[in-house]
Amino acid sequence: MTNQMRSDGTRARILAAAVERFTHGGYDTTSVADICTAASVSKGAFYHHFPSKQAVFIALLERWLDELDETIRNVAAGGESVPARLSRLAGLVGEVSELGTGRVPMFLEFWRQAAKDPEVWRVTVEPYRRFRAAFASLIGDGIREGSLRAVDPDAAALALVSMGVGLVLQGALDPAEARPADAGEHAVALLLTGLARGGEYDTK
Amino acid sequence: MTNQMRSDGTRARILAAAVERFTHGGYDTTSVADICTAASVSKGAFYHHFPSKQAVFIALLERWLDELDETIRNVAAGGESVPARLSRLAGLVGEVSELGTGRVPMFLEFWRQAAKDPEVWRVTVEPYRRFRAAFASLIGDGIREGSLRAVDPDAAALALVSMGVGLVLQGALDPAEARPADAGEHAVALLLTGLARGGEYDTK
DNA sequence: TATTACATACCAACCGGTCGGTTTTTTTGT
DNA sequence: ACAAAAAAACCGACCGGTTGGTATGTAATA
């Protein structure tokens, strides 16, 4: 086995173990020794690959942000009508929270650290801004296209993202009662009804 | 000064210092010594009033829940029409996030601990359920009263609470760009438009 | 005097990070 | 082609510092 392969493998194991432990117990509670044990890696190997515990956290954050950016691109793209693209979003909320239920604690951890560390803050906040900007632009298109009411695009985008965040969070906290997959689409449809020009909003 | 007064005073100082420190640095990072220093209280006094650090946290949580319950009662009450009461909610979101901006980290801390400790989880989740139930009941009234469209009250309540949570959280994370007080009411109005029977929703 | 409220010194456990040494792969010299 | 040397990956004991919690004693109230 080449040196590169070996290195990449242990690095990946450390990252995977870190996300597992951080998710399970949070950043502060999880010790470097915990991560090492979970990754079947020695402390020496850990500090050979990462300069600090915080560096692992930031690497995780950046990986997550890349995924998020890809999601945004997918949402923004597409030649269909604006309402059709918006309704694709309704499904996205359910999808994200299904896939991400286990991840939400980690995601909460990012926010919590963002309140303390300016570097983490900057890199955490930016995707939300991009998210809102993408939606605002989409909504602006819808207004010009005539399929949406002439609302403030920024406020509407904030509303959409907020509801998404709220749904995912509540779904993670109380999956039995606030299942986003079931009620989430319904909730988003409700908001889209308020956005759509006149009468009911057709999610089909 | 009576013994009771003295005791109550130091207890209150510990609680106040705890919320200040937890808000500033999170649960794990804040040490008992930190709290004691901030409260001008010795460690002995601390452990005389509380059996553990966790106990202080739970006392804080319970105090917060009482406030929340009072808020719910205020929202549910009132003899006005349902749309009027719902629009009062729009203002509430801005209000809560204005008052609570500094508190949000603490609130995040509750959620994070809820993922770990079943006891904390139960007591954290319940108010959200009550919140949703209160809104669902209110929306049900609106539907019977004829002022709201015949939507699923539970889904609509989830939508409202989710948007509120999302707005507060985003406002706390990024106050410069996602000011809930400015755009929050607008966002809720948008949702209410989707709820209201026909045409525009009058927030007046 | 008895009890409650507070103060201080102390401890065992743990944590992030370091460091000297060992194993494994790669490069170099011939 | 092959050994020697260099480099990269890895190991685990160790360290200074901190933490939640305790034990023991003192001052204030009942």
PDB file of C-alpha atoms in Angstrom, chain B:
ATOM      1  CA  MET B   1     -31.235  40.676  57.707  1.00  0.00           C
ATOM      2  CA  THR B   2     -33.005  37.356  58.026  1.00  0.00           C
ATOM      3  CA  ASN B   3     -31.399  34.134  56.988  1.00  0.00           C
ATOM      4  CA  GLN B   4     -34.021  33.575  54.327  1.00  0.00           C
ATOM      5  CA  MET B   5     -33.310  36.870  52.650  1.00  0.00           C
ATOM      6  CA  ARG B   6     -29.592  36.252  52.624  1.00  0.00           C
ATOM      7  CA  SER B   7     -30.046  32.789  51.179  1.00  0.00           C
ATOM      8  CA  ASP B   8     -32.443  33.947  48.469  1.00  0.00           C
ATOM      9  CA  GLY B   9     -30.096  36.731  47.527  1.00  0.00           C
ATOM     10  CA  THR B  10     -27.034  34.547  46.957  1.00  0.00           C
ATOM     11  CA  ARG B  11     -29.153  31.961  45.173  1.00  0.00           C
ATOM     12  CA  ALA B  12     -30.419  34.627  42.799  1.00  0.00           C
ATOM     13  CA  ARG B  13     -26.889  35.936  42.274  1.00  0.00           C
ATOM     14  CA  ILE B  14     -25.674  32.449  41.392  1.00  0.00           C
ATOM     15  CA  LEU B  15     -28.507  31.987  38.919  1.00  0.00           C
ATOM     16  CA  ALA B  16     -27.914  35.361  37.298  1.00  0.00           C
ATOM     17  CA  ALA B  17     -24.197  34.768  37.041  1.00  0.00           C
ATOM     18  CA  ALA B  18     -24.795  31.288  35.619  1.00  0.00           C
ATOM     19  CA  VAL B  19     -27.027  32.512  32.819  1.00  0.00           C
ATOM     20  CA  GLU B  20     -24.513  35.236  32.023  1.00  0.00           C
ATOM     21  CA  ARG B  21     -21.580  32.832  31.871  1.00  0.00           C
ATOM     22  CA  PHE B  22     -23.429  30.026  30.088  1.00  0.00           C
ATOM     23  CA  THR B  23     -24.644  32.519  27.502  1.00  0.00           C
ATOM     24  CA  HIS B  24     -21.154  33.840  27.044  1.00  0.00           C
ATOM     25  CA  GLY B  25     -19.267  30.580  26.808  1.00  0.00           C
ATOM     26  CA  GLY B  26     -21.597  27.599  26.807  1.00  0.00           C
ATOM     27  CA  TYR B  27     -22.179  24.937  29.408  1.00  0.00           C
ATOM     28  CA  ASP B  28     -19.019  22.892  29.150  1.00  0.00           C
ATOM     29  CA  THR B  29     -16.605  25.786  28.847  1.00  0.00           C
ATOM     30  CA  THR B  30     -18.014  27.603  31.845  1.00  0.00           C
ATOM     31  CA  SER B  31     -16.525  26.327  35.077  1.00  0.00           C
ATOM     32  CA  VAL B  32     -18.151  26.407  38.471  1.00  0.00           C
ATOM     33  CA  ALA B  33     -15.343  28.693  39.577  1.00  0.00           C
ATOM     34  CA  ASP B  34     -16.272  31.094  36.764  1.00  0.00           C
ATOM     35  CA  ILE B  35     -19.838  31.274  37.982  1.00  0.00           C
ATOM     36  CA  CYS B  36     -18.737  31.740  41.575  1.00  0.00           C
ATOM     37  CA  THR B  37     -16.422  34.599  40.658  1.00  0.00           C
ATOM     38  CA  ALA B  38     -19.095  36.299  38.547  1.00  0.00           C
ATOM     39  CA  ALA B  39     -21.562  35.918  41.409  1.00  0.00           C
ATOM     40  CA  SER B  40     -19.073  37.014  44.093  1.00  0.00           C
ATOM     41  CA  VAL B  41     -19.815  33.797  45.906  1.00  0.00           C
ATOM     42  CA  SER B  42     -17.581  31.072  47.259  1.00  0.00           C
ATOM     43  CA  LYS B  43     -17.594  27.544  45.959  1.00  0.00           C
ATOM     44  CA  GLY B  44     -18.919  26.415  49.277  1.00  0.00           C
ATOM     45  CA  ALA B  45     -21.921  28.665  48.911  1.00  0.00           C
ATOM     46  CA  PHE B  46     -22.487  27.381  45.416  1.00  0.00           C
ATOM     47  CA  TYR B  47     -22.604  23.760  46.506  1.00  0.00           C
ATOM     48  CA  HIS B  48     -24.677  24.683  49.491  1.00  0.00           C
ATOM     49  CA  HIS B  49     -27.438  25.919  47.188  1.00  0.00           C
ATOM     50  CA  PHE B  50     -27.076  23.484  44.296  1.00  0.00           C
ATOM     51  CA  PRO B  51     -26.021  19.848  44.340  1.00  0.00           C
ATOM     52  CA  SER B  52     -24.207  20.099  41.005  1.00  0.00           C
ATOM     53  CA  LYS B  53     -23.445  22.287  38.026  1.00  0.00           C
ATOM     54  CA  GLN B  54     -26.138  20.465  36.059  1.00  0.00           C
ATOM     55  CA  ALA B  55     -28.706  21.336  38.713  1.00  0.00           C
ATOM     56  CA  VAL B  56     -28.124  25.041  38.089  1.00  0.00           C
ATOM     57  CA  PHE B  57     -28.612  24.479  34.401  1.00  0.00           C
ATOM     58  CA  ILE B  58     -31.899  22.683  34.972  1.00  0.00           C
ATOM     59  CA  ALA B  59     -33.091  25.368  37.373  1.00  0.00           C
ATOM     60  CA  LEU B  60     -32.420  27.893  34.609  1.00  0.00           C
ATOM     61  CA  LEU B  61     -34.272  25.755  32.104  1.00  0.00           C
ATOM     62  CA  GLU B  62     -37.294  25.471  34.351  1.00  0.00           C
ATOM     63  CA  ARG B  63     -37.414  29.187  34.988  1.00  0.00           C
ATOM     64  CA  TRP B  64     -37.308  29.799  31.246  1.00  0.00           C
ATOM     65  CA  LEU B  65     -40.100  27.294  30.669  1.00  0.00           C
ATOM     66  CA  ASP B  66     -42.326  29.112  33.127  1.00  0.00           C
ATOM     67  CA  GLU B  67     -41.879  32.338  31.191  1.00  0.00           C
ATOM     68  CA  LEU B  68     -42.642  30.477  27.988  1.00  0.00           C
ATOM     69  CA  ASP B  69     -45.840  29.047  29.417  1.00  0.00           C
ATOM     70  CA  GLU B  70     -46.965  32.497  30.398  1.00  0.00           C
ATOM     71  CA  THR B  71     -46.299  33.671  26.859  1.00  0.00           C
ATOM     72  CA  ILE B  72     -48.382  30.832  25.474  1.00  0.00           C
ATOM     73  CA  ARG B  73     -51.258  31.718  27.775  1.00  0.00           C
ATOM     74  CA  ASN B  74     -51.136  35.315  26.625  1.00  0.00           C
ATOM     75  CA  VAL B  75     -51.218  34.268  23.000  1.00  0.00           C
ATOM     76  CA  ALA B  76     -54.058  31.827  23.408  1.00  0.00           C
ATOM     77  CA  ALA B  77     -56.200  34.272  25.343  1.00  0.00           C
ATOM     78  CA  GLY B  78     -58.106  37.254  24.019  1.00  0.00           C
ATOM     79  CA  GLY B  79     -61.588  37.734  22.670  1.00  0.00           C
ATOM     80  CA  GLU B  80     -60.648  39.237  19.323  1.00  0.00           C
ATOM     81  CA  SER B  81     -61.007  37.501  15.994  1.00  0.00           C
ATOM     82  CA  VAL B  82     -58.570  34.770  15.079  1.00  0.00           C
ATOM     83  CA  PRO B  83     -56.738  36.731  12.369  1.00  0.00           C
ATOM     84  CA  ALA B  84     -56.258  39.605  14.801  1.00  0.00           C
ATOM     85  CA  ARG B  85     -54.805  37.255  17.382  1.00  0.00           C
ATOM     86  CA  LEU B  86     -52.570  35.621  14.796  1.00  0.00           C
ATOM     87  CA  SER B  87     -51.218  38.960  13.700  1.00  0.00           C
ATOM     88  CA  ARG B  88     -50.363  39.686  17.316  1.00  0.00           C
ATOM     89  CA  LEU B  89     -48.051  36.710  16.903  1.00  0.00           C
ATOM     90  CA  ALA B  90     -46.175  38.417  14.128  1.00  0.00           C
ATOM     91  CA  GLY B  91     -45.188  41.114  16.575  1.00  0.00           C
ATOM     92  CA  LEU B  92     -44.304  38.490  19.160  1.00  0.00           C
ATOM     93  CA  VAL B  93     -41.612  36.988  16.969  1.00  0.00           C
ATOM     94  CA  GLY B  94     -39.853  40.311  16.642  1.00  0.00           C
ATOM     95  CA  GLU B  95     -40.309  40.973  20.328  1.00  0.00           C
ATOM     96  CA  VAL B  96     -38.957  37.628  21.447  1.00  0.00           C
ATOM     97  CA  SER B  97     -35.933  37.896  19.228  1.00  0.00           C
ATOM     98  CA  GLU B  98     -35.258  41.469  20.300  1.00  0.00           C
ATOM     99  CA  LEU B  99     -35.430  40.592  23.956  1.00  0.00           C
ATOM    100  CA  GLY B 100     -33.866  37.229  23.469  1.00  0.00           C
ATOM    101  CA  THR B 101     -31.000  37.942  21.099  1.00  0.00           C
ATOM    102  CA  GLY B 102     -28.556  37.640  23.929  1.00  0.00           C
ATOM    103  CA  ARG B 103     -30.378  34.610  25.203  1.00  0.00           C
ATOM    104  CA  VAL B 104     -30.312  32.582  22.049  1.00  0.00           C
ATOM    105  CA  PRO B 105     -26.964  30.952  22.750  1.00  0.00           C
ATOM    106  CA  MET B 106     -28.382  29.795  26.060  1.00  0.00           C
ATOM    107  CA  PHE B 107     -31.417  28.481  24.241  1.00  0.00           C
ATOM    108  CA  LEU B 108     -29.159  26.654  21.805  1.00  0.00           C
ATOM    109  CA  GLU B 109     -27.423  25.204  24.824  1.00  0.00           C
ATOM    110  CA  PHE B 110     -30.724  23.790  26.052  1.00  0.00           C
ATOM    111  CA  TRP B 111     -31.311  22.074  22.736  1.00  0.00           C
ATOM    112  CA  ARG B 112     -27.857  20.647  22.627  1.00  0.00           C
ATOM    113  CA  GLN B 113     -28.160  19.184  26.100  1.00  0.00           C
ATOM    114  CA  ALA B 114     -31.624  17.921  25.196  1.00  0.00           C
ATOM    115  CA  ALA B 115     -30.058  15.677  22.586  1.00  0.00           C
ATOM    116  CA  LYS B 116     -28.032  13.986  25.305  1.00  0.00           C
ATOM    117  CA  ASP B 117     -30.030  14.015  28.519  1.00  0.00           C
ATOM    118  CA  PRO B 118     -33.516  12.416  28.283  1.00  0.00           C
ATOM    119  CA  GLU B 119     -34.726  14.414  31.267  1.00  0.00           C
ATOM    120  CA  VAL B 120     -33.662  17.698  29.693  1.00  0.00           C
ATOM    121  CA  TRP B 121     -35.097  16.519  26.399  1.00  0.00           C
ATOM    122  CA  ARG B 122     -38.538  15.852  27.817  1.00  0.00           C
ATOM    123  CA  VAL B 123     -38.755  19.185  29.523  1.00  0.00           C
ATOM    124  CA  THR B 124     -37.422  21.047  26.486  1.00  0.00           C
ATOM    125  CA  VAL B 125     -39.649  19.427  23.897  1.00  0.00           C
ATOM    126  CA  GLU B 126     -42.886  19.744  25.800  1.00  0.00           C
ATOM    127  CA  PRO B 127     -43.287  23.526  25.493  1.00  0.00           C
ATOM    128  CA  TYR B 128     -42.907  23.298  21.735  1.00  0.00           C
ATOM    129  CA  ARG B 129     -45.678  20.750  21.694  1.00  0.00           C
ATOM    130  CA  ARG B 130     -47.834  22.993  23.813  1.00  0.00           C
ATOM    131  CA  PHE B 131     -46.975  25.891  21.554  1.00  0.00           C
ATOM    132  CA  ARG B 132     -48.013  23.978  18.465  1.00  0.00           C
ATOM    133  CA  ALA B 133     -51.136  22.686  20.166  1.00  0.00           C
ATOM    134  CA  ALA B 134     -52.172  26.194  21.168  1.00  0.00           C
ATOM    135  CA  PHE B 135     -51.681  27.454  17.629  1.00  0.00           C
ATOM    136  CA  ALA B 136     -53.444  24.482  16.098  1.00  0.00           C
ATOM    137  CA  SER B 137     -56.423  25.114  18.340  1.00  0.00           C
ATOM    138  CA  LEU B 138     -56.398  28.784  17.413  1.00  0.00           C
ATOM    139  CA  ILE B 139     -56.221  27.965  13.724  1.00  0.00           C
ATOM    140  CA  GLY B 140     -59.043  25.450  14.140  1.00  0.00           C
ATOM    141  CA  ASP B 141     -61.131  28.257  15.598  1.00  0.00           C
ATOM    142  CA  GLY B 142     -60.267  30.432  12.639  1.00  0.00           C
ATOM    143  CA  ILE B 143     -61.364  27.782  10.205  1.00  0.00           C
ATOM    144  CA  ARG B 144     -64.691  27.268  11.992  1.00  0.00           C
ATOM    145  CA  GLU B 145     -65.079  31.030  12.240  1.00  0.00           C
ATOM    146  CA  GLY B 146     -64.589  31.182   8.481  1.00  0.00           C
ATOM    147  CA  SER B 147     -61.694  33.592   8.502  1.00  0.00           C
ATOM    148  CA  LEU B 148     -59.097  30.976   7.572  1.00  0.00           C
ATOM    149  CA  ARG B 149     -58.865  28.485   4.747  1.00  0.00           C
ATOM    150  CA  ALA B 150     -59.580  24.857   5.578  1.00  0.00           C
ATOM    151  CA  VAL B 151     -55.974  23.774   6.037  1.00  0.00           C
ATOM    152  CA  ASP B 152     -54.632  21.108   8.345  1.00  0.00           C
ATOM    153  CA  PRO B 153     -54.373  22.965  11.682  1.00  0.00           C
ATOM    154  CA  ASP B 154     -51.467  20.843  12.932  1.00  0.00           C
ATOM    155  CA  ALA B 155     -49.396  21.393   9.817  1.00  0.00           C
ATOM    156  CA  ALA B 156     -50.151  25.098   9.849  1.00  0.00           C
ATOM    157  CA  ALA B 157     -49.182  25.341  13.519  1.00  0.00           C
ATOM    158  CA  LEU B 158     -45.941  23.536  12.804  1.00  0.00           C
ATOM    159  CA  ALA B 159     -45.305  25.979   9.987  1.00  0.00           C
ATOM    160  CA  LEU B 160     -45.875  28.966  12.249  1.00  0.00           C
ATOM    161  CA  VAL B 161     -43.717  27.723  15.086  1.00  0.00           C
ATOM    162  CA  SER B 162     -40.991  26.610  12.696  1.00  0.00           C
ATOM    163  CA  MET B 163     -40.871  29.976  11.066  1.00  0.00           C
ATOM    164  CA  GLY B 164     -40.719  31.655  14.445  1.00  0.00           C
ATOM    165  CA  VAL B 165     -37.868  29.455  15.588  1.00  0.00           C
ATOM    166  CA  GLY B 166     -36.044  29.896  12.302  1.00  0.00           C
ATOM    167  CA  LEU B 167     -36.424  33.660  12.363  1.00  0.00           C
ATOM    168  CA  VAL B 168     -35.193  33.986  15.902  1.00  0.00           C
ATOM    169  CA  LEU B 169     -32.223  31.741  15.224  1.00  0.00           C
ATOM    170  CA  GLN B 170     -31.199  33.431  12.018  1.00  0.00           C
ATOM    171  CA  GLY B 171     -31.652  36.821  13.588  1.00  0.00           C
ATOM    172  CA  ALA B 172     -29.357  35.828  16.418  1.00  0.00           C
ATOM    173  CA  LEU B 173     -26.731  34.349  14.149  1.00  0.00           C
ATOM    174  CA  ASP B 174     -26.691  37.149  11.613  1.00  0.00           C
ATOM    175  CA  PRO B 175     -28.348  40.249  13.044  1.00  0.00           C
ATOM    176  CA  ALA B 176     -26.972  42.563  10.381  1.00  0.00           C
ATOM    177  CA  GLU B 177     -28.520  40.712   7.464  1.00  0.00           C
ATOM    178  CA  ALA B 178     -31.472  38.828   8.889  1.00  0.00           C
ATOM    179  CA  ARG B 179     -33.026  41.281  11.289  1.00  0.00           C
ATOM    180  CA  PRO B 180     -36.210  39.608  12.541  1.00  0.00           C
ATOM    181  CA  ALA B 181     -37.716  42.845  13.784  1.00  0.00           C
ATOM    182  CA  ASP B 182     -37.565  44.368  10.314  1.00  0.00           C
ATOM    183  CA  ALA B 183     -38.282  41.422   8.071  1.00  0.00           C
ATOM    184  CA  GLY B 184     -39.832  39.068  10.575  1.00  0.00           C
ATOM    185  CA  GLU B 185     -43.276  40.576  10.584  1.00  0.00           C
ATOM    186  CA  HIS B 186     -43.214  40.692   6.838  1.00  0.00           C
ATOM    187  CA  ALA B 187     -42.313  37.005   6.714  1.00  0.00           C
ATOM    188  CA  VAL B 188     -45.051  35.977   9.105  1.00  0.00           C
ATOM    189  CA  ALA B 189     -47.539  38.128   7.186  1.00  0.00           C
ATOM    190  CA  LEU B 190     -46.595  36.186   4.090  1.00  0.00           C
ATOM    191  CA  LEU B 191     -47.433  32.937   5.793  1.00  0.00           C
ATOM    192  CA  LEU B 192     -50.658  34.324   7.144  1.00  0.00           C
ATOM    193  CA  THR B 193     -51.615  35.376   3.647  1.00  0.00           C
ATOM    194  CA  GLY B 194     -51.403  31.740   2.689  1.00  0.00           C
ATOM    195  CA  LEU B 195     -53.585  30.893   5.642  1.00  0.00           C
ATOM    196  CA  ALA B 196     -56.204  33.578   5.229  1.00  0.00           C
ATOM    197  CA  ARG B 197     -59.310  32.970   3.265  1.00  0.00           C
ATOM    198  CA  GLY B 198     -58.913  34.572  -0.148  1.00  0.00           C
ATOM    199  CA  GLY B 199     -56.724  37.394  -1.311  1.00  0.00           C
ATOM    200  CA  GLU B 200     -54.532  39.498   0.881  1.00  0.00           C
ATOM    201  CA  TYR B 201     -54.162  39.122   4.548  1.00  0.00           C
ATOM    202  CA  ASP B 202     -54.851  42.281   6.477  1.00  0.00           C
ATOM    203  CA  THR B 203     -52.423  42.611   9.346  1.00  0.00           C
ATOM    204  CA  LYS B 204     -54.261  45.615  10.750  1.00  0.00           C
TER     205      LYS B 204
END
